[in-house]
Short mmCIF file of C-alpha atoms and ligand atoms in Angstrom, two decimals:
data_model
loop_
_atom_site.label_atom_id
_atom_site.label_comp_id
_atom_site.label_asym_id
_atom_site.label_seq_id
_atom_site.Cartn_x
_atom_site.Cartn_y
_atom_site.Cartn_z
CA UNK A 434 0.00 0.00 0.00
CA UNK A 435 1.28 3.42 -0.97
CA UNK A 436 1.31 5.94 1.80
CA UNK A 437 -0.81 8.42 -0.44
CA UNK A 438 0.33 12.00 -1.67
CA UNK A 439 2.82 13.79 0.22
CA UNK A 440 3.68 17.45 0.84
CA UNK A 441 5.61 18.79 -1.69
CA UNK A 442 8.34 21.53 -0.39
CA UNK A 443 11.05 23.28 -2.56
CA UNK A 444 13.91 25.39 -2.04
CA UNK A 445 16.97 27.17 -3.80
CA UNK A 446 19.35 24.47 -2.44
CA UNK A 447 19.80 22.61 0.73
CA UNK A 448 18.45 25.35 3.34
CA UNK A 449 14.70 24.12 2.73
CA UNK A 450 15.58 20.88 4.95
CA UNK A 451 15.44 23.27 7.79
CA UNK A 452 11.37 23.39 7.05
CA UNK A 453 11.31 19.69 6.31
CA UNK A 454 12.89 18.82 9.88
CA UNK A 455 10.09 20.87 11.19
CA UNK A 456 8.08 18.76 9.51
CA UNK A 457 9.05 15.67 10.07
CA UNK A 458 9.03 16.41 13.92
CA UNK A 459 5.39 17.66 13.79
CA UNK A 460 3.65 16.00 11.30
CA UNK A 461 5.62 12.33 11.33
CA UNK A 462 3.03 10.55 9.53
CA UNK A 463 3.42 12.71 6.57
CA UNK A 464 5.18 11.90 3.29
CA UNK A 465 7.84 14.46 2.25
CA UNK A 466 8.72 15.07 -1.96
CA UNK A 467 11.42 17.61 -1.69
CA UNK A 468 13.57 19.84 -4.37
CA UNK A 469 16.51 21.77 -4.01
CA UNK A 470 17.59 24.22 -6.62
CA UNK A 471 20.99 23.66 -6.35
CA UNK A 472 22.10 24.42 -9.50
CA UNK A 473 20.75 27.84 -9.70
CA UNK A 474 21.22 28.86 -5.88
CA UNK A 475 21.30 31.79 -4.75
CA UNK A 476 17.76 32.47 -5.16
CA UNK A 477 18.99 35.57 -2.44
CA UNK A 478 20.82 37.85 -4.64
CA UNK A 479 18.25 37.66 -7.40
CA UNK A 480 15.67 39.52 -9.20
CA UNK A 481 12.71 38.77 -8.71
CA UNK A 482 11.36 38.16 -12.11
CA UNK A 483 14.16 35.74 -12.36
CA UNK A 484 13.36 34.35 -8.94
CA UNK A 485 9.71 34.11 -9.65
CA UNK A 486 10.52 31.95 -13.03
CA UNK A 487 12.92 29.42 -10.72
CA UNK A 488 10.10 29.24 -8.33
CA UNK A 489 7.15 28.46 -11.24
CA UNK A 490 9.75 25.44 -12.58
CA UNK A 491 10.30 24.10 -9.23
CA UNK A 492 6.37 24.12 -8.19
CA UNK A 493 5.78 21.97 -11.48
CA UNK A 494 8.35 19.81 -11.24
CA UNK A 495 6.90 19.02 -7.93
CA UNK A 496 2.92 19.59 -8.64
CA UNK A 497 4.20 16.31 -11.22
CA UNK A 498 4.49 14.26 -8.49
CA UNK A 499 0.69 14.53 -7.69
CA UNK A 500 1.33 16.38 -3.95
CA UNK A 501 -1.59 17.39 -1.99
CA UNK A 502 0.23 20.62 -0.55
CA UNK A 503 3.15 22.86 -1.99
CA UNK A 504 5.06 24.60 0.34
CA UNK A 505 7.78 27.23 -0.85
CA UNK A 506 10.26 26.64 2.04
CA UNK A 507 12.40 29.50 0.33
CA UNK A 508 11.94 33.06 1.82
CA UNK A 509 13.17 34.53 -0.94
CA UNK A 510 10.80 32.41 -3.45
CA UNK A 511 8.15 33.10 -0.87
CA UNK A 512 8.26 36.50 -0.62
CA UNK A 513 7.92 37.19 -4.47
CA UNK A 514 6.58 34.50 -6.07
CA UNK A 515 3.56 32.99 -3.99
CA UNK A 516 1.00 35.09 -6.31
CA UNK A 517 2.16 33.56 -8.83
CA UNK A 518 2.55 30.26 -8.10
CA UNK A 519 -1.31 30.64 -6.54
CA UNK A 520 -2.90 31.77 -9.93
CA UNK A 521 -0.98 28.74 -11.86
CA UNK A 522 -1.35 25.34 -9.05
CA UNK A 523 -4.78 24.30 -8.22
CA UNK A 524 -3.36 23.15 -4.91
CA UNK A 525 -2.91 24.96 -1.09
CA UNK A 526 0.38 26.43 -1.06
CA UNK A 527 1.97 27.43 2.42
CA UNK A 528 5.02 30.30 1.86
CA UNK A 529 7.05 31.10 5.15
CA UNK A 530 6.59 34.86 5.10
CA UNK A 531 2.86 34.81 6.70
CA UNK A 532 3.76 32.42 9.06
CA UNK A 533 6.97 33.43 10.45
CA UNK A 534 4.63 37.16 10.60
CA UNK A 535 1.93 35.52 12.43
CA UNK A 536 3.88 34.01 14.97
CA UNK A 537 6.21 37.24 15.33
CA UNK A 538 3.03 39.55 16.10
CA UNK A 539 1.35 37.49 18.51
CA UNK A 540 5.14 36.88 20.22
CA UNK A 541 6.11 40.78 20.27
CA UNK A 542 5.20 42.50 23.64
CA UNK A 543 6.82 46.14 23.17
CA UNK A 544 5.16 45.69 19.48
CA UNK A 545 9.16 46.41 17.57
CA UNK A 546 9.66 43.24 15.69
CA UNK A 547 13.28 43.04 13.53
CA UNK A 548 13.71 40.57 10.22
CA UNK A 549 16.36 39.52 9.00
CA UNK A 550 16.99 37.39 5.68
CA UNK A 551 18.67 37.71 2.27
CA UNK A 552 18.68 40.97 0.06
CA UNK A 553 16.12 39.42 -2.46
CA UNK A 554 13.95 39.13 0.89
CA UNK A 555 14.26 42.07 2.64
CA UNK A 556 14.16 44.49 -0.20
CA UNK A 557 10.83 42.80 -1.44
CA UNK A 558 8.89 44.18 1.97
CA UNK A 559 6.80 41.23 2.27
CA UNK A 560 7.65 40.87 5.60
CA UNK A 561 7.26 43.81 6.31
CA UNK A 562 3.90 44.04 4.90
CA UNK A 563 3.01 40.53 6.43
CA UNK A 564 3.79 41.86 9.94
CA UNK A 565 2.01 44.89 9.38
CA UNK A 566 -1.18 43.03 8.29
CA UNK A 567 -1.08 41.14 11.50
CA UNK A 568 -0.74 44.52 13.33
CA UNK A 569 -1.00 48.02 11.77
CA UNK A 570 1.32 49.42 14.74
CA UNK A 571 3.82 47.15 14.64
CA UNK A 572 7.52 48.84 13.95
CA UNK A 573 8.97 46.37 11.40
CA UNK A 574 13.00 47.11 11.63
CA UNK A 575 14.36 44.58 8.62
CA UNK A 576 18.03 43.89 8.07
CA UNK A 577 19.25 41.91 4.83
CA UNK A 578 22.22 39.35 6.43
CA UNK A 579 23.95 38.45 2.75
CA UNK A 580 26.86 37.34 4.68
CA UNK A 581 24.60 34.45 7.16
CA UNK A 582 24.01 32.16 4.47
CA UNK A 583 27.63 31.24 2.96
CA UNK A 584 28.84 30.87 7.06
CA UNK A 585 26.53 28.52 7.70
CA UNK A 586 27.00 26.38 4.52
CA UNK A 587 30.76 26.84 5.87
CA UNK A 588 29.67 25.16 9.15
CA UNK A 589 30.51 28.11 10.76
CA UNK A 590 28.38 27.99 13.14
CA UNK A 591 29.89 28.56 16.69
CA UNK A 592 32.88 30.62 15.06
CA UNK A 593 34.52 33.82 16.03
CA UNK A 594 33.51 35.33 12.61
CA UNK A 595 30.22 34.46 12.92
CA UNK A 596 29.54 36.38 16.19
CA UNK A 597 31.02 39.10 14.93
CA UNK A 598 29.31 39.25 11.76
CA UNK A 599 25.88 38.71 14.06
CA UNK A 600 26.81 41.41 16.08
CA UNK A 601 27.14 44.09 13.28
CA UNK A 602 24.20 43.00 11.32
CA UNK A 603 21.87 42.99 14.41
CA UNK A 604 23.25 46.17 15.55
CA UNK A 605 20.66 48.81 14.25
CA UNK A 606 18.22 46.13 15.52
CA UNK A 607 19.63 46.41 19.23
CA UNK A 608 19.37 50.28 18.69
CA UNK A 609 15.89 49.86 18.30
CA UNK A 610 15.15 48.03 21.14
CA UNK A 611 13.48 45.41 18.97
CA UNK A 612 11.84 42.29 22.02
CA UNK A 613 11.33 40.00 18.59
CA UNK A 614 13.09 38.72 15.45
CA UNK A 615 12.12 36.69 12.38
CA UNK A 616 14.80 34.77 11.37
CA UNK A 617 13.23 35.17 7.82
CA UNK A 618 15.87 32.59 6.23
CA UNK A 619 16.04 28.85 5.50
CA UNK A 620 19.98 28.65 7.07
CA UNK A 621 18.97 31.40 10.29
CA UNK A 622 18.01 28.29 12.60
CA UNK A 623 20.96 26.90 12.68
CA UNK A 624 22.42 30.63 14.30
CA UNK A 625 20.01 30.39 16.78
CA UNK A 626 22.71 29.84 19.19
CA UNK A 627 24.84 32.44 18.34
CA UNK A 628 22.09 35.17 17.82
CA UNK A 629 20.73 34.16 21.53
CA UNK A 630 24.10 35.31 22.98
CA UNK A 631 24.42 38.29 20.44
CA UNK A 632 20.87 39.70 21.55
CA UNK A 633 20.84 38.26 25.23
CA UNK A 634 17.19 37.11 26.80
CA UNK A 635 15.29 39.83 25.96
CA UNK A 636 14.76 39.32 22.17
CA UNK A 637 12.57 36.24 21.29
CA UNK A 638 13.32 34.87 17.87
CA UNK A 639 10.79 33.58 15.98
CA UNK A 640 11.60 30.39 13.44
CA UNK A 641 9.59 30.84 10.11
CA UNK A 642 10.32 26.76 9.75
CA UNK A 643 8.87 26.17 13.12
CA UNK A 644 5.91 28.59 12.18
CA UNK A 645 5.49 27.37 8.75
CA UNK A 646 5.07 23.85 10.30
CA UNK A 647 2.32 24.69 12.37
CA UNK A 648 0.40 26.59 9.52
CA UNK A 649 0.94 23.45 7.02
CA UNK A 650 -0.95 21.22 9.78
CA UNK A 651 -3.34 23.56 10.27
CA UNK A 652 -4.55 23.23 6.57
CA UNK A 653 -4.41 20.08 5.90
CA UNK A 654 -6.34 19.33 9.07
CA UNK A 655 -8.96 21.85 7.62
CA UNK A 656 -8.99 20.35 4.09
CA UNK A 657 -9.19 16.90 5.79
CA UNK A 658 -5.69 16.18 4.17
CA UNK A 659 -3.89 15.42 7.38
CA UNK A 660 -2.76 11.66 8.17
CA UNK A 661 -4.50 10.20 10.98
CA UNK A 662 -3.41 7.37 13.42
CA UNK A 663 -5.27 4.72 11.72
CA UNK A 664 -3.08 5.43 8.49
CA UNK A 665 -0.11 2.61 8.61
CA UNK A 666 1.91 2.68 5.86
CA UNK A 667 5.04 4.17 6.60
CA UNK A 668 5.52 7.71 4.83
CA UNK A 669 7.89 7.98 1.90
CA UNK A 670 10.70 10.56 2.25
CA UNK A 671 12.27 11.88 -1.30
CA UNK A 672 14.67 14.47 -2.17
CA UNK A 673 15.63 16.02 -5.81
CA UNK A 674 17.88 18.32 -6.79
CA UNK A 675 19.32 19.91 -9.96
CA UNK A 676 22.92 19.76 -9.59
CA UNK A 677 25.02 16.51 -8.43
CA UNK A 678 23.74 15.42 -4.98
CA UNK A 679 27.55 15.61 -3.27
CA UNK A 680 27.58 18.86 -1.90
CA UNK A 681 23.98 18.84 -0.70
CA UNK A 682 24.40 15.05 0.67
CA UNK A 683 27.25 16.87 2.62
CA UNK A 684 25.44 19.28 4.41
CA UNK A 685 21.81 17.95 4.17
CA UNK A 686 22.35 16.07 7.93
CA UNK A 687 23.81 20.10 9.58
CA UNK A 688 20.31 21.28 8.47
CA UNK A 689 18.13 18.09 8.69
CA UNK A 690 19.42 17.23 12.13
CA UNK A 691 19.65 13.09 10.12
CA UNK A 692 21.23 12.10 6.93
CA UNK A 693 19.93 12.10 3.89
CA UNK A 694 20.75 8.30 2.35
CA UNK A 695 19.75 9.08 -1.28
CA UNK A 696 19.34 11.84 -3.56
CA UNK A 697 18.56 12.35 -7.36
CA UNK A 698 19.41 15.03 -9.60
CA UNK A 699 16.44 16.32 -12.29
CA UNK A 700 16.37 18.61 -14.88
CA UNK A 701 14.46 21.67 -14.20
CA UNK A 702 13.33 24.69 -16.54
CA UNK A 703 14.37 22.85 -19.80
N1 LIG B 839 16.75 29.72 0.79
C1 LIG B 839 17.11 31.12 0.75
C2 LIG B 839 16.12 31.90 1.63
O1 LIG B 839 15.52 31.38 2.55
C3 LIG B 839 18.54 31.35 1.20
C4 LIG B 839 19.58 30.87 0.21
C5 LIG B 839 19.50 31.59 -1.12
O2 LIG B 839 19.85 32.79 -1.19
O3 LIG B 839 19.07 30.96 -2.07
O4 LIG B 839 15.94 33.07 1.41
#
């Protein structure tokens, strides 16, 4: 017996697993389809016309595998290209923007709320806009973090560099007096450490994977999509990408907290 359609979640490259190991930790009964873009990452430093087009492949390339849910786990795809994607799939799609907002407004107390995330992310306003939805007085202070992503690829995470780098991003943040951050980037969990003792107790940081999580059980439970207890059949696990799997096999296990045993490469946007 086949464990029935799975959620469908696609990234730029390898970051995405961050949302899939919130997955698999909330929703275990759940089969996972996911793609990395590895060829063409960064999504980050993009335009978004370009990033939008990436994002369109991706979605159909998974929509192909007859998902019940499509989830962009990239911020950057998510903050540009979920109209799109919603006028061309007949299916629910989660982004990470709304939910990472969500959770950031109900968390704020003093109502000053910083994001970080790439260029492509912060420059788009969708956070921004997404926090202010959730609460018109809400000061949004948003930082892009270009540097974050390539450290933590490096490993980086508990290094020297790293803290510093932390420390001058969040700085105009601090100034602010922000009491909540969006870590509005697939690779930001992993710096959770390292931004706690940058920013000290008093800022609570919000994890758009964690978030996004939540909000993707939320709908299928409302659609009546969710797995239930009575369903057996163990749930399938698959992960594509577009350039050779090395690299991503490499890292996958920093960001997916297990490894990933196999791994094909597809064509995309051909
Ligand atoms: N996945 C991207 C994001 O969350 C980070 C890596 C990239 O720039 O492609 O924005």
């Amino acid at each position: 017996m086949s464990p029935g359609p799975g959620i469908g979640i696609f990234d730029s490259g390898v970051g995405g697993l961050t949302v899939v190991r919130a997955v698999m930790d909330r929703l275990p009964r759940e089969s996972v389809i996911y793609f990395g873009d590895t060829a063409r990452v960064p999504y980050g430093s993009k335009s978004p016309e370009t990033v939008i087009r990436f994002a369109r492949e991706s979605a159909a390339f998974l929509a192909g595998k007859g998902i019940k849910l499509l989830v962009v786990a990239c911020n950057t795809a998510s903050a540009v290209s979920i109209p799109a994607l919603r006028q061309e799939f007949d299916l629910p799609i989660v982004g990470v923007i709304e939910p990472g907002a969500l959770f950031a407004s109900r968390a704020t107390g003093s109502g000053r709320v910083g994001v970080i995330g790439t260029i492509g992310t912060i420059s788009s306003g969708a956070y921004q806009n997404a926090l202010r939805e959730c609460n018109s007085s809400i000061r949004v202070i948003a930082q892009p973090c270009p540097l974050l992503v390539p450290l933590v690829e490096e490993g980086w995470l508990d290094h020297e560099i790293t803290r510093l780098v932390v420390e001058e991003y969040t700085r105009p943040l601090v100034a602010e007096g922000i009491d909540t951050l969006v870590l509005g980037c697939t690779h930001y969990p992993l710096l959770k450490p390292v931004l706690s003792r940058v920013l000290g107790d008093g800022v609570r940081l919000v994890d758009s994977a964690e978030a996004t999580a939540e909000v993707i059980g939320d709908t299928l439970r409302s659609r009546g999509l969710l797995r239930g207890s009575e369903e057996t059949e163990r749930p399938d696990r698959k992960f594509y990408v577009s350039d050779i799997p090395l690299k991503f096999q490499e890292i996958a296990q920093r960001f997916l907290g297990a490894a990933v045993p196999l791994v094909t490469q597809i064509k995309v946007g051909e």
